[in-house]
Short mmCIF file of C-alpha atoms in Angstrom, two decimals:
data_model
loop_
_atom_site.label_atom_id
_atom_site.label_comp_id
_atom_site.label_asym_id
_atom_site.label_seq_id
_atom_site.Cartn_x
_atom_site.Cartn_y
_atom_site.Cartn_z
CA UNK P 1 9.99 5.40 21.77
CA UNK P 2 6.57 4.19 20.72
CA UNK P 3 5.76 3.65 16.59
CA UNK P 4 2.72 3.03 15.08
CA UNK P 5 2.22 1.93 11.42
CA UNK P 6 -1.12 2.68 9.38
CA UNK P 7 -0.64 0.42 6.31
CA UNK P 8 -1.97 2.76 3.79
CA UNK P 9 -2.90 6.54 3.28
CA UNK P 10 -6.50 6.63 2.38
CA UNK P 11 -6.68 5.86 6.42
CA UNK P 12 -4.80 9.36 7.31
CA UNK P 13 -6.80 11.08 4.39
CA UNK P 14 -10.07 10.41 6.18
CA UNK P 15 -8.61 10.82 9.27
CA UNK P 16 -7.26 14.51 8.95
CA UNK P 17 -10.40 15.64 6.94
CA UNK P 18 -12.24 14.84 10.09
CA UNK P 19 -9.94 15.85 12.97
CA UNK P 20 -7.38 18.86 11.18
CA UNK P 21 -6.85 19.68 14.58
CA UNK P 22 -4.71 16.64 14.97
CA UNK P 23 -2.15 17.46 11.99
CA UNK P 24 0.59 19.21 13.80
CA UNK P 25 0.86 15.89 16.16
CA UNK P 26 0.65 13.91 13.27
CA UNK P 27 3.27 15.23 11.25
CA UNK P 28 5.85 15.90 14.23
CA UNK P 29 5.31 12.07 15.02
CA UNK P 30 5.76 11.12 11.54
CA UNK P 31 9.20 13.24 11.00
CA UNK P 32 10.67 11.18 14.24
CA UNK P 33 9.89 8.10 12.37
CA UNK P 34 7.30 7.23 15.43
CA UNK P 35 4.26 7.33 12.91
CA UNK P 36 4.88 5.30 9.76
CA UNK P 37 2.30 5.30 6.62
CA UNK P 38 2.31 2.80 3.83
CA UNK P 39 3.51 4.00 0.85
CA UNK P 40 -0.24 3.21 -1.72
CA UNK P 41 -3.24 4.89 -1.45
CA UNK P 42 -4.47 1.41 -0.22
CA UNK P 43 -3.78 -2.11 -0.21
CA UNK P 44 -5.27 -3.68 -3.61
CA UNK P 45 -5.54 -6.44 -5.41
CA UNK P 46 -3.10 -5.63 -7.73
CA UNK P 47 -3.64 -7.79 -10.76
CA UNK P 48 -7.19 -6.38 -10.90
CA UNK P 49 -5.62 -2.74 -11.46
CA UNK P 50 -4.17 -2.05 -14.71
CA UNK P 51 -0.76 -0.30 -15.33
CA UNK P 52 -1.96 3.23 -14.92
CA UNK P 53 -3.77 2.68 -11.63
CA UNK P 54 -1.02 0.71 -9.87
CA UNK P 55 1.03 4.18 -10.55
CA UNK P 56 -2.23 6.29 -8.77
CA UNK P 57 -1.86 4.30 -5.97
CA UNK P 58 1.78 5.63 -5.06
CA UNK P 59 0.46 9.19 -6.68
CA UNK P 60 -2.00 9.01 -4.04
CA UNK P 61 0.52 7.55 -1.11
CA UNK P 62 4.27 8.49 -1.37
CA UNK P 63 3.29 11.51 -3.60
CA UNK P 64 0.28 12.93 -1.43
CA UNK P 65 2.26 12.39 1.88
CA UNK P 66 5.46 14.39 0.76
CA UNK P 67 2.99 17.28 -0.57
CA UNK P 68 0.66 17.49 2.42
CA UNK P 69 3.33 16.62 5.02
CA UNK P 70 6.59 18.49 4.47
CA UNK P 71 9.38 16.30 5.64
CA UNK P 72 7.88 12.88 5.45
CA UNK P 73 7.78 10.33 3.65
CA UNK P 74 6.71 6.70 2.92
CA UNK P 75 9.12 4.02 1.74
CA UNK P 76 7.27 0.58 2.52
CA UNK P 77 4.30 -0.89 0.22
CA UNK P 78 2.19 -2.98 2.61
CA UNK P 79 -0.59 -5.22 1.33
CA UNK P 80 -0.32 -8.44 3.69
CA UNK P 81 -3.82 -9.77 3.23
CA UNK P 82 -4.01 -10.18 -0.47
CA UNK P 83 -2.43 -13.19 -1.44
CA UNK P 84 -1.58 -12.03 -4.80
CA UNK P 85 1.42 -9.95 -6.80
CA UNK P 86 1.18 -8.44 -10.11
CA UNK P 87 4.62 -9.12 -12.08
CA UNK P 88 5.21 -5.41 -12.32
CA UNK P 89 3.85 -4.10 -9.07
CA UNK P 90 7.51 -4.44 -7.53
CA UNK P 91 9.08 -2.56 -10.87
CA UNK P 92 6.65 0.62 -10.42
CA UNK P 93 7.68 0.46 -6.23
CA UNK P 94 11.25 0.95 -7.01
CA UNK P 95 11.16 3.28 -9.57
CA UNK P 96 8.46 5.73 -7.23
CA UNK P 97 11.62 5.21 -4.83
CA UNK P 98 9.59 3.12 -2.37
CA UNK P 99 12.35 -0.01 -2.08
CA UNK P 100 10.40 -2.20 0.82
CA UNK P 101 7.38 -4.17 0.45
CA UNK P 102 5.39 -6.19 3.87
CA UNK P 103 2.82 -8.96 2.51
CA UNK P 104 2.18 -11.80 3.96
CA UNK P 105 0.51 -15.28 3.25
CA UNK P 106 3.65 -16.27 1.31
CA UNK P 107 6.45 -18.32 3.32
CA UNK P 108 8.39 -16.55 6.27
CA UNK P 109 11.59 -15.09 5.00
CA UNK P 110 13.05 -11.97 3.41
CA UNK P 111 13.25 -11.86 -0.67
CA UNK P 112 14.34 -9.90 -3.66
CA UNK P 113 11.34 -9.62 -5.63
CA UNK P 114 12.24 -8.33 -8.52
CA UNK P 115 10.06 -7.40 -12.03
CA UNK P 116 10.47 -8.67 -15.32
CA UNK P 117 13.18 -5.58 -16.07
CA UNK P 118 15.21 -6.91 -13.42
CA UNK P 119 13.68 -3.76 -10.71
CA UNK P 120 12.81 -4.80 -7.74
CA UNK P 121 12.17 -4.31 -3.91
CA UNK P 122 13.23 -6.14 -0.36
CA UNK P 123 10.26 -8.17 0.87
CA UNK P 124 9.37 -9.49 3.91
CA UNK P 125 6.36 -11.66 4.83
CA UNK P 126 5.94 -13.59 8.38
CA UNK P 127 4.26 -16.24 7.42
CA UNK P 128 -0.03 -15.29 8.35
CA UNK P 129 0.71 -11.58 8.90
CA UNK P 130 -0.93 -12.71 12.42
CA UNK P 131 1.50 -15.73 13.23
CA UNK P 132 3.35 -13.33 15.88
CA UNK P 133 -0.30 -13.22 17.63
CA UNK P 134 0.97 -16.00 20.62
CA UNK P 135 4.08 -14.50 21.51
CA UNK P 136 2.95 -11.06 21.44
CA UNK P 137 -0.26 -11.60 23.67
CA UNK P 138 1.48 -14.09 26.18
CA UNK P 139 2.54 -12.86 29.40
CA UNK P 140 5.72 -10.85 29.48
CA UNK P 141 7.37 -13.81 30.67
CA UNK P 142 6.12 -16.58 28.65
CA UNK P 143 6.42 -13.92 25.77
CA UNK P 144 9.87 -13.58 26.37
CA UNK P 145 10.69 -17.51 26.41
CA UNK P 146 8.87 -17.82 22.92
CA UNK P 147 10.87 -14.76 21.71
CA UNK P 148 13.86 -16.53 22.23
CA UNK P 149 12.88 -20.09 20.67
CA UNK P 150 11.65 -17.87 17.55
CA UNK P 151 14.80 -15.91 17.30
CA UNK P 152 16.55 -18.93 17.84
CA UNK P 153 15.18 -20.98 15.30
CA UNK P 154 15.66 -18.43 12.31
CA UNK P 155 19.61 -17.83 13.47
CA UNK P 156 20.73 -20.29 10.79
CA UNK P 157 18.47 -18.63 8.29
CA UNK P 158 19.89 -14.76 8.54
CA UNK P 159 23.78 -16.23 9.27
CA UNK P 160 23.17 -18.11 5.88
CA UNK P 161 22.32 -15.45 4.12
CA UNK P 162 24.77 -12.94 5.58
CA UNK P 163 21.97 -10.94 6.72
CA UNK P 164 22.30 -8.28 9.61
CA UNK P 165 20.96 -9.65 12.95
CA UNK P 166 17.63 -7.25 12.91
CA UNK P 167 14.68 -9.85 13.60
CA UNK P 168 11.14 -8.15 12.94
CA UNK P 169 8.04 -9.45 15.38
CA UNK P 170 5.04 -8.21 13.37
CA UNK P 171 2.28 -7.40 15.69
CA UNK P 172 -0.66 -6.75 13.19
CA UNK P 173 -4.57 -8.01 13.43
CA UNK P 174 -7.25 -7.02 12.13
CA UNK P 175 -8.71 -3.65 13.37
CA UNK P 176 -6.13 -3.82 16.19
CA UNK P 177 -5.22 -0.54 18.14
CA UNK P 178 -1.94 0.21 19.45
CA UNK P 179 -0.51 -2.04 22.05
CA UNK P 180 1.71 -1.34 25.03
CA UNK P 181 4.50 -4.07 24.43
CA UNK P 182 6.40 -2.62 27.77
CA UNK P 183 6.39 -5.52 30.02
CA UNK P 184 8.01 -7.92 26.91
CA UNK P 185 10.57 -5.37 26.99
CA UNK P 186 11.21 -4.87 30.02
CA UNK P 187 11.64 -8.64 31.20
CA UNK P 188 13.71 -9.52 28.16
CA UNK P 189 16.24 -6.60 29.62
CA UNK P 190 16.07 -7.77 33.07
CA UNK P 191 16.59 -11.70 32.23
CA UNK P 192 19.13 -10.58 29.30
CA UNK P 193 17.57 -13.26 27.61
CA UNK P 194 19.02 -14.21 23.65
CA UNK P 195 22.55 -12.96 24.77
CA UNK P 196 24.84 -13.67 22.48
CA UNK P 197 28.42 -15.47 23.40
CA UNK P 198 30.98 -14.73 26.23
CA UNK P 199 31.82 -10.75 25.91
CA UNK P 200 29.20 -9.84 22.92
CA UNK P 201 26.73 -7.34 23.78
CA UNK P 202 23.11 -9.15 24.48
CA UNK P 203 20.43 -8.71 22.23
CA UNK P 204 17.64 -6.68 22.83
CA UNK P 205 14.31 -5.38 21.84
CA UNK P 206 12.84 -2.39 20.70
CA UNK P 207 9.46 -0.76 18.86
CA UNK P 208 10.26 -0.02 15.19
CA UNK P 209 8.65 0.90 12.32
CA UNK P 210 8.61 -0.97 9.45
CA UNK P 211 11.21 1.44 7.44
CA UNK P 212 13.84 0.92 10.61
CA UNK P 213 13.77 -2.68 9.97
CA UNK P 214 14.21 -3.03 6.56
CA UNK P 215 17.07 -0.13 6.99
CA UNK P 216 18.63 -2.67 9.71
CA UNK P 217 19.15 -5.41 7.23
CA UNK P 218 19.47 -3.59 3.93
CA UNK P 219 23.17 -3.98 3.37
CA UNK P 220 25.07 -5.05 -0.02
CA UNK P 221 26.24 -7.91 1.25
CA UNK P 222 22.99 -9.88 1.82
CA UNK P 223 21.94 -12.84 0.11
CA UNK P 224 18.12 -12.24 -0.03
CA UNK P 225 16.14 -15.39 -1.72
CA UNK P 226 15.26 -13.81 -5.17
CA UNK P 227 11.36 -13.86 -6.26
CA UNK P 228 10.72 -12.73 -9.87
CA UNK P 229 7.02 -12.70 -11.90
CA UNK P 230 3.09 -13.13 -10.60
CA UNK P 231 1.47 -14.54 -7.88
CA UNK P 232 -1.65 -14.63 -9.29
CA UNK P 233 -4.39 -13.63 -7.08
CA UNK P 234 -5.70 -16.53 -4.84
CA UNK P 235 -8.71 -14.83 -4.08
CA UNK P 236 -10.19 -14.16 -7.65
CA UNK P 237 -14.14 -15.24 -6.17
CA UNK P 238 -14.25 -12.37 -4.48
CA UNK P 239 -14.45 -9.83 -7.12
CA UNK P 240 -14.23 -10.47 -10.99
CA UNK P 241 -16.86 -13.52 -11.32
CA UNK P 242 -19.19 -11.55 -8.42
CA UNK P 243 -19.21 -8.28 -9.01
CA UNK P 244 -19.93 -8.25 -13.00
CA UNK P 245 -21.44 -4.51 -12.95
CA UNK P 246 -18.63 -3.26 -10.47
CA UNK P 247 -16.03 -5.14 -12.28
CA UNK P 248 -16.89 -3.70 -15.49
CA UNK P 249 -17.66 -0.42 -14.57
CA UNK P 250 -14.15 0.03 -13.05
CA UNK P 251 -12.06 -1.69 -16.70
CA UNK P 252 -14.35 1.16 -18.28
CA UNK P 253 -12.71 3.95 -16.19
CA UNK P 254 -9.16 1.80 -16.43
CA UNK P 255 -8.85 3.45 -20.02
CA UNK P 256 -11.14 6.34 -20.33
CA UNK P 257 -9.63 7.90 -17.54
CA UNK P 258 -6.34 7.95 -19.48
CA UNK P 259 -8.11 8.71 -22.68
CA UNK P 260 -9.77 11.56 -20.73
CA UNK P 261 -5.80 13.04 -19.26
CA UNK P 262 -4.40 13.29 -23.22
CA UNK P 263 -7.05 14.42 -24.65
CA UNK P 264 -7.53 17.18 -22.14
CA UNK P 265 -3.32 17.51 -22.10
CA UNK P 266 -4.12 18.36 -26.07
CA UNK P 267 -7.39 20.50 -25.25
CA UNK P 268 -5.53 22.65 -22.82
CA UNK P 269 -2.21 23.05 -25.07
CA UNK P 270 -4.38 23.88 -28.32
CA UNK P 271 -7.06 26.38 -26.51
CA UNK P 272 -6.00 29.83 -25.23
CA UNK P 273 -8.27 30.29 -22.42
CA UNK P 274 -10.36 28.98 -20.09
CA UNK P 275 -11.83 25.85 -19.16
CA UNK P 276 -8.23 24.68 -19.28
CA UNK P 277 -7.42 21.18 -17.80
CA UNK P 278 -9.78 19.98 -15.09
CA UNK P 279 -7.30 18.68 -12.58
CA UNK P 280 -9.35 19.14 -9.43
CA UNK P 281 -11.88 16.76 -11.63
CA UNK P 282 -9.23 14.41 -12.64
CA UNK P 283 -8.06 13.86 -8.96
CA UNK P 284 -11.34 13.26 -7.75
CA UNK P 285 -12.23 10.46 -10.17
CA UNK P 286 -8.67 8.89 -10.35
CA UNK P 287 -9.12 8.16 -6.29
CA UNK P 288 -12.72 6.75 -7.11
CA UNK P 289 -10.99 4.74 -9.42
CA UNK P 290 -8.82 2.91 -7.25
CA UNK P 291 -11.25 3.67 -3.49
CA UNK P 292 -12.45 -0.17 -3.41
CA UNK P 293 -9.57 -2.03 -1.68
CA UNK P 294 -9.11 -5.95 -0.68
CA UNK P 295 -12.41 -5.17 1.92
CA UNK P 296 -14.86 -6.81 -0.20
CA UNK P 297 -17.85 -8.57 1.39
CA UNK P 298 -17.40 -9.36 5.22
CA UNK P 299 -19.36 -8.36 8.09
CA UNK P 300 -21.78 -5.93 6.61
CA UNK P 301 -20.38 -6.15 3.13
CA UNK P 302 -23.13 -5.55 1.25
CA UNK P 303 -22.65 -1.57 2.00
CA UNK P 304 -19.20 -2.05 1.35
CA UNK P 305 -19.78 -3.86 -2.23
CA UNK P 306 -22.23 -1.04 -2.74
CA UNK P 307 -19.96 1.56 -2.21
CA UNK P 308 -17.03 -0.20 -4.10
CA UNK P 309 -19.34 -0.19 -7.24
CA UNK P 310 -20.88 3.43 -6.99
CA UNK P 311 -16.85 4.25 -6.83
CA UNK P 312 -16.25 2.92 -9.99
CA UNK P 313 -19.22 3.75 -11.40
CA UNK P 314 -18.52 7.66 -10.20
CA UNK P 315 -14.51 7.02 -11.72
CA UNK P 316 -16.37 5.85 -14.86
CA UNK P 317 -18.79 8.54 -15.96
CA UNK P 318 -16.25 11.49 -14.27
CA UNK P 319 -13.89 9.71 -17.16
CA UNK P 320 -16.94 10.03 -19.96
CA UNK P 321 -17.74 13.34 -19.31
CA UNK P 322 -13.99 14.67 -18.96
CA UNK P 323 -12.91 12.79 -22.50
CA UNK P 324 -16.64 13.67 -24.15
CA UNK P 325 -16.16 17.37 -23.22
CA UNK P 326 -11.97 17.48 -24.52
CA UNK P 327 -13.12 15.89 -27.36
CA UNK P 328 -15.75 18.50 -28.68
CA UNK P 329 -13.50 21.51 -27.85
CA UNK P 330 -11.13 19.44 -30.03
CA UNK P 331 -13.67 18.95 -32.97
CA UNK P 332 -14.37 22.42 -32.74
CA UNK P 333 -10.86 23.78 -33.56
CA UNK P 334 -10.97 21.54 -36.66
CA UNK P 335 -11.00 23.62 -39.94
CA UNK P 336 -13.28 21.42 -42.56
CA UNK P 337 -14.10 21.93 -46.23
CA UNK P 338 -17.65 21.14 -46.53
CA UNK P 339 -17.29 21.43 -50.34
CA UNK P 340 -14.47 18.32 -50.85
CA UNK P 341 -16.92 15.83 -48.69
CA UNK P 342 -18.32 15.22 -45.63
CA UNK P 343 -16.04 16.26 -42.31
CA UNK P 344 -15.24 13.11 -40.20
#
């Protein structure tokens, strides 16, 4: 009955190109719903992005898992460190059919977060995305009691809002592996503790992944607190003022990477032979494009910042090259008359 979540897919990526051997477990747990993957290629700061790599990042999560594991899929955006939204983030979510969306450093509730076009997705944030840390590492016993109070206290919240009575304990810290949370469960079914009145079935708990809880409370007649526009992101030091050459290098591949896709759409379309599009090439530097997550500095981060920037760098001059090269095969095609001025 265990579940895991991984919050994003660049993590299963790596992992699988180092250990294929592990695949078959992988995907079996994943069609049970025991394994859950976050729906991006990563958790980024969105406003950084623009338009076209918010998109990659689901091409590179929902997309990629449905392609490379037949039968699964990913239908809840997680990105609960960065405390920052980009208005349309939630509008491209719902329309890649991902309708669920974890963050966290935003008040504790559930909310419609919706885009200016009126598209939007359920969110959920608990506060610190670590807050369930003291109930969750207690003792079974003391955990239970705290359980309780906590389940307690947000009763009025979900009754006002007519929403189903599915409460979520996030267990999630940094670098943490999974945890055995069978003692918790086990004493809160042996004290029967949160029962509900005389004759109603007592509460209980159980592991879940992220998707089962948002399924648990997704009904029509919820009255979710409605969220629409920006956060803007809170943590703007830690990349655009500091990492000028970075920074710059990835707004250069943020349109020539673009530029680069129609002009080698047009190449390929006007050419009758090879080299034909360069998809393969296009993959590769899209994911360099959008590699450097919210992991900037930290312990060690000057490998990490180093890394970030050769990424863009790498998205940037794959972009050059790709555009330079559609454009010339392009100009080739062109019939000129020399003799009515010069060709342009």
């Amino acid at each position: 009955q265990y579940t895991f979540v991984m919050e994003n897919m660049l993590n299963l990526m790596e992992y699988v190109e180092r250990h294929p051997e592990r695949k078959g477990d992988i995907l079996r747990y994943t069609r049970e719903g025991r394994m859950e993957w976050g729906a991006t290629f990563n958790q980024p700061y969105e406003s950084l992005m623009s338009g076209e790599e918010l998109v990659r990042q689901v091409y590179f999560g929902r997309r990629w898992l449905r392609e490379n594991f037949p039968g699964c899929d990913a239908r809840v955006y997680f990105n609960p460190d960065v405390p920052g939204r980009a208005m349309q983030m939630q509008q491209i979510l719902a329309k890649s059919g991902i309708p669920y969306m974890v963050i966290s450093r935003y008040h504790q509730g559930l909310y419609k977060w919706a885009s200016p076009d009126g598209t939007g997705v359920i969110a959920y944030s608990p506060g610190h995305y670590g807050n369930s840390a003291a109930i969750l590492n207690a003792k079974p016993e003391e955990g239970a009691k705290l359980v309780a109070a906590y389940v307690e206290k947000w009763r009025p919240y979900y009754e006002e809002r007519g929403i189903a009575p599915g409460f979520p304990i996030l267990h999630s810290e940094d670098f943490s592996q999974p945890k055995d949370f069978g003692g918790l469960i086990r004493t809160w079914g042996e004290r029967v503790i949160g029962a509900g009145a005389a004759g109603a079935a007592p509460s209980r708990i159980q592991y879940s992944s992220a998707r089962g809880f948002f399924e648990t409370i997704d009904a029509p007649g919820a009255k979710l607190d409605r969220l629409e526009g920006e956060r803007p992101g809170l943590w703007l030091y830690i990349h655009g003022p500091t990492h000028h050459w970075a920074i710059s290098a990835h707004r250069e591949a943020g349109y020539l990477l673009p530029a680069a896709e129609i002009f080698n759409a047009a190449a390929t379309m006007l050419g009758d032979g090879p080299p034909g599009y360069p998809a393969a090439e296009m993959r590769e530097a899209w994911k360099a494009a959008i590699y450097p997550d919210h992991g900037w500095g930290g312990k060690e981060g000057q490998v990490t910042d180093r890394l970030f920037r050769e990424m863009y760098e790498k998205a940037r001059d794959m972009g050059r090259t790709m555009l330079d090269a559609a454009l010339k095969r392009i100009s080739a095609w062109i019939k000129t008359a020399p003799e009515k001025g010069v060709p342009v």
